[in-house]
XYZ file of C-alpha atoms in Angstrom:
718
model
C 81.611 81.646 178.364
C 83.674 82.398 181.375
C 84.799 85.883 182.248
C 86.215 87.558 185.309
C 84.570 90.374 187.215
C 86.979 92.865 185.674
C 85.507 92.106 182.293
C 82.130 93.394 183.301
C 83.623 96.547 184.819
C 85.417 97.127 181.551
C 82.150 96.751 179.647
C 80.524 99.285 181.969
C 83.343 101.800 181.667
C 83.375 101.469 177.911
C 79.752 102.730 177.792
C 78.989 100.796 174.663
C 75.219 100.944 174.908
C 74.685 104.060 172.839
C 71.270 105.026 171.579
C 71.050 105.374 167.819
C 70.541 108.731 166.186
C 72.624 111.812 165.445
C 74.948 113.065 168.123
C 73.422 115.830 170.202
C 74.927 118.201 172.684
C 74.476 117.409 176.333
C 70.997 118.572 177.241
C 70.850 116.936 180.672
C 73.125 115.661 183.465
C 73.127 113.659 186.682
C 73.746 116.255 189.354
C 73.519 114.108 192.521
C 72.885 110.579 193.783
C 71.432 109.596 197.158
C 70.968 106.104 198.563
C 68.540 105.303 201.372
C 67.410 102.120 203.050
C 63.724 101.474 203.695
C 61.474 98.571 204.570
C 60.748 98.082 200.892
C 64.386 97.816 199.931
C 67.201 100.080 198.802
C 66.244 103.310 197.013
C 68.644 105.136 194.715
C 67.604 108.748 193.981
C 69.163 110.538 191.014
C 68.702 114.311 190.683
C 68.687 115.316 187.019
C 69.264 118.733 185.493
C 66.123 118.336 183.448
C 63.216 115.960 183.795
C 63.285 112.808 181.666
C 60.484 111.891 179.303
C 60.900 108.100 179.802
C 62.618 105.879 182.367
C 66.194 104.947 181.367
C 66.833 101.750 179.434
C 68.266 98.987 181.637
C 69.633 95.478 181.554
C 70.945 93.107 184.234
C 73.570 90.371 184.474
C 73.439 87.528 186.993
C 77.167 86.723 187.174
C 78.429 88.958 188.671
C 75.120 90.495 189.782
C 74.764 94.018 188.419
C 72.166 96.346 186.834
C 73.030 98.931 184.161
C 70.972 102.068 183.280
C 71.660 104.180 180.174
C 70.910 107.918 179.946
C 71.100 109.368 176.410
C 72.097 112.969 175.893
C 73.169 113.103 179.533
C 76.437 114.021 181.194
C 78.003 113.057 184.523
C 77.643 115.976 186.888
C 78.735 114.086 190.001
C 82.408 114.778 189.531
C 83.357 111.137 190.174
C 82.921 107.783 188.443
C 82.896 105.359 191.387
C 81.077 105.516 194.690
C 81.102 102.906 197.492
C 77.661 102.498 199.042
C 77.269 99.187 200.957
C 73.564 99.633 201.633
C 71.509 96.457 201.622
C 72.319 94.470 198.508
C 73.964 97.505 196.820
C 77.740 97.462 197.179
C 78.851 100.271 194.846
C 77.928 102.304 191.795
C 79.832 103.334 188.660
C 78.847 106.424 186.632
C 80.710 106.720 183.354
C 80.216 109.246 180.567
C 81.254 108.656 176.982
C 80.409 111.434 174.584
C 76.924 112.707 175.290
C 75.813 109.469 176.963
C 76.129 108.256 180.540
C 75.763 104.758 182.044
C 74.983 104.002 185.700
C 76.092 100.516 186.849
C 74.838 99.240 190.223
C 77.076 96.482 191.608
C 75.107 94.093 193.857
C 76.020 91.448 196.388
C 73.268 89.240 195.019
C 70.776 89.468 192.228
C 67.506 91.230 193.069
C 64.510 92.754 191.359
C 64.373 96.435 190.536
C 61.972 99.140 189.454
C 62.437 102.693 188.157
C 60.121 105.700 188.069
C 60.313 109.428 187.328
C 59.089 112.188 189.612
C 59.738 115.693 188.234
C 63.538 115.949 187.872
C 64.249 112.894 190.052
C 64.708 109.289 188.992
C 63.973 106.706 191.672
C 65.465 103.202 191.373
C 64.125 100.732 193.930
C 66.000 97.494 194.652
C 63.536 95.113 196.251
C 64.564 93.489 199.533
C 63.390 89.894 199.120
C 64.162 86.710 201.049
C 67.174 84.825 199.804
C 64.922 82.069 198.529
C 63.073 84.509 196.271
C 65.920 86.662 195.047
C 67.634 85.335 191.953
C 70.881 83.601 192.854
C 73.648 82.132 190.771
C 72.478 78.845 189.352
C 73.063 75.920 191.661
C 72.228 72.408 190.526
C 70.678 70.486 193.392
C 71.533 67.006 192.249
C 69.979 65.252 195.219
C 68.216 66.480 198.325
C 69.001 65.081 201.755
C 66.065 62.987 202.885
C 67.332 62.181 206.354
C 69.098 64.033 209.109
C 71.596 61.281 209.764
C 75.221 61.834 208.825
C 76.421 60.372 205.582
C 79.910 59.312 204.603
C 82.105 59.188 201.518
C 83.749 55.775 201.342
C 86.080 56.249 198.391
C 87.035 58.706 195.655
C 88.405 57.347 192.372
C 89.333 58.877 189.046
C 89.094 57.102 185.695
C 89.600 57.935 182.056
C 86.679 57.232 179.762
C 86.820 55.599 176.367
C 86.501 58.987 174.625
C 89.070 60.781 176.785
C 86.618 62.176 179.329
C 87.518 62.381 183.019
C 85.274 60.554 185.491
C 85.267 61.224 189.212
C 83.626 58.224 190.900
C 82.468 58.752 194.504
C 81.281 55.823 196.592
C 78.660 56.991 199.133
C 77.418 55.269 202.247
C 73.797 55.588 201.110
C 71.976 56.938 198.041
C 70.069 59.631 200.004
C 73.092 61.917 200.377
C 72.318 65.520 199.410
C 74.523 66.782 196.557
C 74.808 70.319 195.116
C 76.730 71.006 191.900
C 77.651 74.403 190.504
C 80.241 75.959 188.266
C 82.359 78.607 189.953
C 84.794 80.391 187.702
C 86.840 77.791 185.876
C 86.189 75.071 188.486
C 83.359 72.694 189.251
C 82.172 72.714 192.883
C 80.381 69.675 194.334
C 79.024 69.873 197.905
C 77.987 66.735 199.792
C 75.618 67.959 202.505
C 75.791 66.580 206.045
C 78.526 64.219 204.972
C 81.849 63.179 206.446
C 84.959 61.856 204.751
C 87.835 59.803 206.202
C 91.115 61.569 206.834
C 92.875 59.556 204.129
C 90.538 60.939 201.427
C 90.996 64.614 202.392
C 93.635 65.354 199.818
C 94.308 66.758 196.384
C 94.544 64.271 193.532
C 96.772 65.272 190.623
C 95.232 63.533 187.591
C 97.094 65.373 184.842
C 98.771 62.176 183.618
C 95.410 60.644 182.666
C 95.188 62.954 179.648
C 91.669 64.236 180.378
C 90.332 67.800 180.705
C 90.573 67.394 184.515
C 93.877 68.350 186.120
C 93.084 67.935 189.821
C 90.393 66.809 192.272
C 90.583 68.359 195.740
C 88.442 67.028 198.610
C 88.060 69.195 201.734
C 85.643 69.551 204.639
C 83.665 72.663 205.576
C 81.749 72.038 208.758
C 79.338 69.182 208.137
C 79.767 69.518 204.353
C 82.350 67.843 202.158
C 83.383 70.007 199.233
C 84.989 68.556 196.138
C 86.706 70.977 193.773
C 87.193 69.622 190.252
C 89.579 71.756 188.172
C 89.406 71.266 184.381
C 91.314 73.086 181.636
C 90.317 74.297 178.219
C 86.800 74.197 176.857
C 84.692 71.601 178.690
C 81.250 70.536 179.810
C 80.098 68.190 182.546
C 77.471 65.577 183.315
C 76.537 64.054 186.647
C 74.568 60.919 187.403
C 74.039 58.606 190.343
C 73.448 54.853 190.445
C 72.546 53.562 193.889
C 75.509 54.478 196.143
C 77.801 55.531 193.302
C 77.937 59.156 192.199
C 79.785 59.986 188.957
C 80.911 63.360 187.608
C 81.950 63.234 183.956
C 83.950 66.119 182.478
C 84.199 66.058 178.701
C 86.376 68.157 176.431
C 84.463 70.214 173.882
C 85.947 70.674 170.431
C 85.517 74.272 169.414
C 83.303 74.835 166.405
C 84.012 78.240 164.844
C 80.479 78.389 163.422
C 78.697 77.998 166.787
C 77.876 80.916 169.041
C 78.241 78.905 172.258
C 80.450 75.832 172.362
C 79.135 72.536 173.667
C 77.585 69.272 172.554
C 74.234 69.706 174.232
C 71.315 71.136 172.338
C 69.442 74.346 173.081
C 70.764 77.710 174.191
C 73.852 77.611 176.392
C 74.907 81.283 176.638
C 75.233 83.163 179.856
C 71.984 84.723 181.008
C 71.213 88.446 180.846
C 68.210 90.727 181.180
C 67.204 93.410 178.661
C 64.574 96.109 179.118
C 64.328 98.506 176.148
C 61.516 100.615 174.785
C 61.576 101.658 171.125
C 65.330 101.220 170.865
C 67.240 101.004 167.635
C 68.074 97.391 166.715
C 71.700 98.311 165.989
C 72.101 99.541 169.572
C 70.683 96.280 170.955
C 73.158 94.312 168.854
C 75.903 96.495 170.270
C 74.746 95.589 173.789
C 75.093 91.906 173.008
C 78.513 92.539 171.451
C 79.654 94.223 174.657
C 78.299 91.410 176.793
C 79.720 88.531 174.749
C 83.006 90.081 173.676
C 82.209 89.150 170.071
C 82.952 91.433 167.139
C 79.597 92.147 165.515
C 79.492 93.700 162.049
C 76.060 95.032 161.102
C 75.064 95.617 157.511
C 73.996 99.122 156.496
C 70.611 97.740 155.531
C 69.829 96.788 159.147
C 67.468 99.362 160.566
C 64.332 99.818 162.636
C 63.400 99.961 166.286
C 62.060 97.354 168.711
C 60.782 97.087 172.247
C 61.753 94.075 174.332
C 61.822 92.968 177.923
C 63.833 89.842 178.573
C 64.694 88.564 182.037
C 67.400 85.965 182.709
C 67.558 84.774 179.101
C 70.668 83.148 177.540
C 72.349 85.734 175.366
C 72.377 83.463 172.303
C 68.617 83.024 172.663
C 68.196 86.804 173.009
C 70.205 87.309 169.813
C 68.110 84.702 168.014
C 64.902 86.442 169.120
C 66.140 89.810 167.851
C 67.186 88.360 164.498
C 63.863 86.597 163.998
C 61.875 89.681 164.971
C 63.632 91.846 162.350
C 64.045 89.223 159.592
C 67.809 89.086 159.991
C 70.367 86.308 159.792
C 73.990 85.931 160.760
C 77.204 84.265 159.704
C 79.979 83.515 162.200
C 83.678 83.209 161.494
C 85.797 82.817 164.599
C 84.837 85.610 167.005
C 83.366 87.795 164.249
C 79.619 87.803 163.605
C 78.194 89.398 160.470
C 74.493 90.335 160.694
C 72.391 91.287 157.679
C 68.907 90.625 156.215
C 68.392 87.033 155.113
C 67.881 87.884 151.477
C 71.041 89.946 151.426
C 73.114 87.109 152.943
C 71.663 84.569 150.529
C 72.320 86.761 147.518
C 75.872 87.464 148.621
C 76.657 83.794 149.196
C 75.222 82.947 145.786
C 77.428 85.546 144.155
C 80.441 84.207 146.012
C 79.782 80.685 144.795
C 79.303 81.831 141.210
C 82.495 83.850 141.379
C 84.430 80.870 142.679
C 83.025 78.711 139.883
C 84.103 81.263 137.283
C 87.530 81.539 138.832
C 87.834 77.756 138.646
C 87.077 77.843 134.924
C 89.587 80.589 134.245
C 92.320 79.848 136.790
C 95.527 78.533 135.225
C 96.400 74.892 135.728
C 99.379 73.674 137.733
C 101.108 70.312 137.822
C 102.291 68.749 141.037
C 103.771 65.343 141.851
C 102.931 63.369 144.958
C 105.255 60.673 146.290
C 103.179 57.947 147.909
C 104.838 55.857 150.590
C 102.157 53.486 151.821
C 99.319 53.744 149.323
C 99.489 52.506 145.741
C 99.507 55.352 143.268
C 96.999 53.669 140.937
C 94.589 53.160 143.859
C 94.737 56.863 144.725
C 94.270 57.753 141.061
C 91.137 55.625 140.902
C 89.880 57.322 144.060
C 90.265 60.912 142.906
C 89.032 60.300 139.350
C 85.961 58.275 140.269
C 83.001 59.673 138.361
C 80.671 59.268 141.348
C 82.937 61.266 143.660
C 85.357 63.077 141.440
C 87.753 65.234 143.431
C 89.373 66.947 140.497
C 87.893 69.799 138.535
C 86.484 69.233 135.068
C 89.825 70.334 133.640
C 91.942 68.276 136.046
C 93.761 65.016 135.258
C 96.004 62.499 137.008
C 98.623 60.022 135.758
C 100.623 57.353 137.590
C 104.246 56.250 137.399
C 104.229 52.631 138.552
C 107.981 52.342 138.885
C 108.407 55.180 141.379
C 104.845 54.953 142.773
C 104.280 58.641 142.077
C 101.065 60.430 141.223
C 101.153 63.430 138.850
C 98.131 65.720 139.041
C 97.313 68.718 136.872
C 94.607 71.030 138.241
C 93.930 74.459 139.738
C 95.774 75.593 142.828
C 92.746 75.240 145.115
C 92.072 71.668 144.031
C 95.749 70.782 144.426
C 95.674 72.125 147.983
C 92.640 69.971 148.768
C 94.288 66.952 147.184
C 97.456 67.525 149.179
C 95.503 67.437 152.446
C 93.696 64.310 151.315
C 96.922 62.453 150.517
C 98.391 63.447 153.882
C 95.458 61.788 155.607
C 95.333 58.555 153.601
C 99.035 57.951 152.874
C 99.819 56.654 156.357
C 101.204 53.311 157.556
C 98.594 50.606 157.851
C 98.096 49.540 161.432
C 98.587 45.862 162.095
C 96.897 43.501 164.490
C 98.079 40.213 165.927
C 95.215 37.843 166.642
C 95.805 34.894 168.914
C 93.200 32.165 169.211
C 93.331 29.565 171.942
C 91.136 26.501 171.527
C 90.903 24.420 174.690
C 89.301 20.952 174.715
C 88.909 19.427 178.153
C 87.713 15.875 178.755
C 86.740 14.120 182.004
C 85.664 10.467 181.662
C 84.520 7.874 184.181
C 83.361 4.295 183.505
C 82.657 1.408 185.858
C 81.594 -2.179 185.031
C 80.713 -4.890 187.497
C 79.589 -8.478 186.669
C 79.657 -12.101 187.805
C 79.572 -15.647 186.465
C 78.042 -18.481 188.504
C 77.796 -22.256 187.887
C 76.397 -25.269 189.837
C 76.784 -28.857 188.621
C 77.564 -32.492 189.548
C 81.175 -33.529 189.202
C 81.506 -35.296 185.878
C 85.011 -36.475 186.732
C 84.046 -38.562 189.812
C 84.445 -42.127 188.775
C 82.500 -45.043 190.291
C 84.535 -48.243 189.900
C 83.622 -51.860 190.403
C 84.293 -55.424 189.181
C 82.171 -57.722 187.197
C 82.988 -61.473 187.075
C 82.041 -63.673 184.259
C 82.970 -67.077 183.200
C 85.509 -67.641 180.559
C 84.243 -70.431 178.500
C 87.045 -70.286 176.116
C 90.195 -71.403 177.732
C 88.320 -72.806 180.735
C 89.072 -70.106 183.142
C 87.197 -67.195 184.726
C 88.185 -63.559 184.275
C 87.376 -60.409 186.257
C 86.656 -57.167 184.323
C 87.037 -53.679 185.857
C 84.101 -51.343 185.003
C 84.205 -47.441 185.150
C 81.046 -45.261 184.916
C 80.180 -41.580 185.632
C 77.709 -40.140 188.028
C 74.922 -38.771 185.885
C 74.027 -35.477 187.609
C 71.588 -33.391 185.486
C 72.299 -29.910 186.968
C 74.491 -28.064 184.492
C 75.064 -24.674 182.994
C 74.500 -25.609 179.374
C 72.553 -28.020 177.201
C 75.819 -29.687 176.248
C 76.517 -30.725 179.806
C 72.989 -31.944 180.375
C 72.932 -33.873 177.094
C 76.150 -35.629 177.917
C 74.891 -36.886 181.236
C 71.644 -38.054 179.694
C 73.486 -39.876 176.934
C 72.315 -37.594 174.140
C 75.720 -36.032 173.457
C 78.896 -38.046 173.318
C 81.319 -35.203 173.770
C 82.399 -34.744 177.352
C 81.478 -31.158 178.518
C 84.061 -28.605 179.629
C 83.742 -28.300 183.358
C 84.460 -24.578 183.636
C 82.554 -23.448 180.536
C 79.537 -25.638 180.420
C 78.974 -25.597 184.140
C 77.977 -21.859 184.188
C 74.393 -21.216 185.133
C 74.841 -17.357 185.141
C 77.151 -15.614 182.640
C 76.959 -11.805 183.176
C 80.611 -10.963 182.979
C 81.788 -7.318 183.109
C 82.580 -5.829 179.698
C 85.827 -4.193 178.674
C 86.506 -0.419 178.590
C 88.576 1.196 175.856
C 89.979 -2.177 174.780
C 90.897 -3.224 178.337
C 89.612 -6.461 179.797
C 88.149 -6.447 183.287
C 89.849 -7.931 186.312
C 88.600 -11.322 187.476
C 88.550 -13.402 190.608
C 87.209 -16.970 190.522
C 86.761 -19.895 192.915
C 85.197 -23.358 192.986
C 83.607 -25.031 195.992
C 83.179 -28.830 196.230
C 81.244 -30.916 198.648
C 82.931 -33.550 200.694
C 82.388 -36.299 198.163
C 83.349 -34.026 195.299
C 80.019 -34.820 193.778
C 78.718 -31.223 193.474
C 80.645 -28.064 192.656
C 79.882 -24.320 192.877
C 81.833 -22.188 190.369
C 81.945 -18.394 191.020
C 83.736 -15.665 189.044
C 83.483 -11.895 189.796
C 84.815 -9.412 187.261
C 85.085 -5.613 187.562
C 86.709 -2.730 185.705
C 86.799 1.014 186.463
C 88.341 3.745 184.283
C 88.803 7.410 185.276
C 90.585 9.772 182.899
C 91.215 13.492 182.325
C 92.630 15.106 179.223
C 93.182 18.550 177.705
C 94.069 19.641 174.197
C 95.211 23.229 173.652
C 95.522 24.649 170.138
C 96.881 28.177 169.747
C 96.967 29.528 166.192
C 98.266 33.108 165.753
C 98.257 35.378 162.760
C 99.299 38.981 162.034
C 97.391 41.022 159.475
C 96.789 44.620 158.468
C 93.773 46.640 159.449
C 90.811 45.648 157.272
C 92.651 42.763 155.550
C 91.400 39.178 155.900
C 93.978 36.605 157.022
C 93.921 32.806 157.108
C 96.144 30.297 158.886
C 95.507 26.557 158.923
C 97.217 23.271 159.772
C 96.022 19.692 159.407
C 95.746 16.731 157.055
C 93.851 15.884 153.905
C 92.094 12.531 154.072
C 91.665 10.652 150.761
C 88.429 8.888 149.885
C 86.950 7.270 146.802
C 84.245 9.053 144.898
C 82.188 7.632 142.089
C 81.903 9.572 138.850
C 78.959 9.800 136.473
C 80.556 7.186 134.215
C 80.736 4.641 137.022
C 84.471 4.930 137.548
C 85.948 5.928 140.867
C 88.318 8.750 141.637
C 90.304 9.784 144.656
C 89.222 12.958 146.417
C 90.552 14.626 149.493
C 88.819 16.210 152.460
C 90.552 18.559 154.857
C 90.699 17.925 158.583
C 92.397 21.149 159.659
C 92.777 23.621 162.458
C 92.123 27.000 160.794
C 91.712 30.627 161.841
C 90.204 33.125 159.409
C 89.911 36.693 160.691
C 89.314 40.200 159.351
C 90.097 42.926 161.935
C 89.042 46.571 161.862
C 90.574 49.055 164.314
C 88.070 51.585 165.675
C 89.038 55.244 166.285
C 88.990 54.664 170.058
C 91.590 51.884 169.827
C 89.353 48.816 169.984
C 89.176 45.997 167.445
C 86.139 44.713 165.546
C 86.801 41.222 164.178
C 84.947 38.911 161.817
C 86.059 35.467 163.024
C 85.857 32.012 161.513
C 87.509 29.364 163.721
C 87.407 25.720 162.634
C 88.895 22.613 164.250
C 88.418 19.281 162.473
C 89.982 15.971 163.492
C 89.698 12.425 162.100
C 87.589 10.013 164.140
C 89.117 6.585 163.697
C 86.628 5.013 166.087
C 83.831 5.477 163.593
C 84.233 3.369 160.488
C 82.230 4.062 157.359
C 82.205 2.462 153.976
C 83.235 5.719 152.337
C 86.134 6.617 154.551
C 87.088 8.062 157.907
C 84.611 10.198 159.798
C 85.616 13.741 160.797
C 84.785 15.491 164.068
C 83.982 19.145 163.344
C 84.083 22.110 165.738
C 83.251 25.437 164.088
C 82.700 29.000 165.375
C 81.804 31.958 163.122
C 80.995 35.334 164.688
C 81.740 39.077 164.838
C 82.989 40.610 168.077
C 84.265 43.925 169.500
C 87.250 43.553 171.844
C 89.496 45.946 173.715
C 93.113 46.088 172.600
C 94.922 43.307 174.475
C 91.699 41.973 175.974
C 90.527 38.371 175.839
C 87.019 37.206 175.125
C 85.408 33.770 174.935
C 83.712 33.719 171.548
C 82.288 30.190 171.796
C 81.917 27.182 174.028
C 80.388 23.713 173.827
C 79.763 21.597 176.918
C 78.562 18.012 176.605
C 77.879 15.384 179.282
C 77.141 11.724 178.610
C 75.707 9.922 181.664
C 74.356 6.354 181.612
C 73.637 3.641 184.193
C 72.690 0.258 182.673
C 71.889 -2.811 184.756
C 71.457 -6.272 183.223
C 69.952 -8.873 185.587
C 68.217 -12.199 185.766
C 64.606 -11.647 186.750
C 63.799 -12.213 190.405
C 67.282 -13.520 191.217
C 68.925 -10.193 190.377
C 66.669 -8.439 192.901
C 67.545 -10.665 195.814
C 69.116 -8.884 198.764
C 72.794 -9.536 199.401
C 73.000 -12.251 196.735
C 71.449 -10.274 193.904
C 74.779 -8.994 192.655
C 75.672 -12.544 191.602
C 72.834 -12.461 189.093
C 73.259 -9.035 187.498
C 75.716 -6.864 185.543
C 75.947 -3.092 186.037
C 77.644 -0.589 183.734
C 77.954 3.121 184.664
C 79.390 5.917 182.505
C 79.866 9.663 183.119
C 81.810 11.413 180.348
C 82.108 15.229 180.168
C 83.747 17.303 177.448
C 84.037 21.067 177.034
C 85.293 23.197 174.164
C 86.254 26.865 174.680
C 87.550 29.339 172.086
C 89.499 32.374 173.393
C 90.428 35.332 171.151
C 92.997 38.013 172.030
C 93.792 40.873 169.600
C 96.826 43.123 170.025
C 97.410 46.246 167.978
C 101.039 46.332 166.925
C 102.720 49.669 167.397
C 105.980 50.751 165.868
C 107.835 50.031 169.107
C 106.391 46.534 169.515
C 108.381 43.559 168.308
C 107.127 40.005 168.110
C 109.426 37.267 169.275
């Protein structure tokens, strides 16, 4: 609770701490007041008309610091109500009489301890003079203590809005050892950075009203070697502060007022402003009146509340003090707005029971009314099923509901109270369904590299070199001689195949092919993706063309990059599953139990199945099922075409308009195969003629991106 100083003066002047009992005539009075300063503190001497039996009842308040003393059956004989003093910690005094009672209020510059005693007709009040470190001061939260004497610096000041509407002041510090003090002063939050400097560009007031948080402004100023930050919130609020390394964060959160809570806030425990009470054998009704004056609540006390109590409480939250008093006297309370009703527990319980029974009887006797409800977005039969459900029936035992399907109206007959509740329910549920557009982007990237290198080598004698000569023989028939020309082949045995060798040895009649059967090494480079390798060949003959060396080198290298992007999009309502798909259906034969065959179909589709749910803070929870199938014609099976499947099924939480990678598959196929002739393939320089090498490095990656967008009424899709 936040109150101004004038509020406390008003409480003092009102003189609301009145001792219980019948009104008596003034039997005593305060005739004079003297204030002196001594080594032990400030002494206030009150001269009374008659001597008091007991010291006056007193209580203290820390903000603003003040001490109040109550004198029953006593008048004000000073002739004035206010007196300026300015002695030590005592600034002034107020003496106010109401009826036959008088209150003395000592206004202090700071909170201090006090003591009172009676000597004859004099009352002595001693205000102890203690060091500032001992005297109670307004609460200051020392967030961090300075551990070094070196100067620190604020590097940046930023303001952000949290997911729940809270305001966050983010301060970037030069080092985590910066001393920080936090305190609440009036309606503002004061943060002091000790022995700290701030650049000139950050010494300014930030207007953050447009962020829609409880914070309206953040003002950064310097005071000597201290940087002061003034955070100004509005309304009912509470704050948290935390530090992570060099980052210091102040979070101001709006508090929703709960009419049933004494002190507003989300944190547990007692949160009321602190006060001190010192009473001896005082009537409990008078103590409750003290708390009513302090809190500005309207307290109604039952006539059955009675008795006296003695208590001494120092710097205790007022809600805790009230709880202690209620527990001590067996009392309980009920709060409605700023009105608190206090009575014995049994009395409150009995009254509430009677109220409930009376309401139940009224419900049985109250006349029924009929009201029609026009539903715009909900189906009338769905609402009827909701309100008439036996497990959670919202109508009374005499209530009923019927539906007109044509006009989508709901007719309800029930008591007036139930109809009012039903009207509020329909207002909350009969609202337009929010829609979400979900865009999926499936990216397939491929990077391939293949390289083949091989050679073919042959060494053989030249089978086409002819040796010619003449053979003479006598011709006996006809009496003349003839000369015959004879042709024969050089029979070299070095060849690249058995066919060539067999021909030269006379075992095979077929003449060998020079370029095919003359190969001693055949390690040709293989094709890639249906492409034949490039070739270069040459033949070397000796001078007599008797021997030939045949050499062929083949090589092929392939380097490719590819990308396939699929982007299905679908719009659906909040909480409604949607499906979009595109692809082909591949037929295949399937045998039946009778032995016959039938044609079946299998889908190879790109599909997106999603069910979104919009959270209250504007984010989207999605149940996703993304599938991408494609026929693989490179793989042949006896039953049909193979299908490559890529499937992601998950549940994610995404910001509105944000993008998240829900799945990814990365594959790499690396191989290096060398085929060689033993020993010859390992020869230096010439070894490549006797080996074949195939290298492959293929990389593929699949990524699935999901982006949800909540569609507002002003958004149009094009």
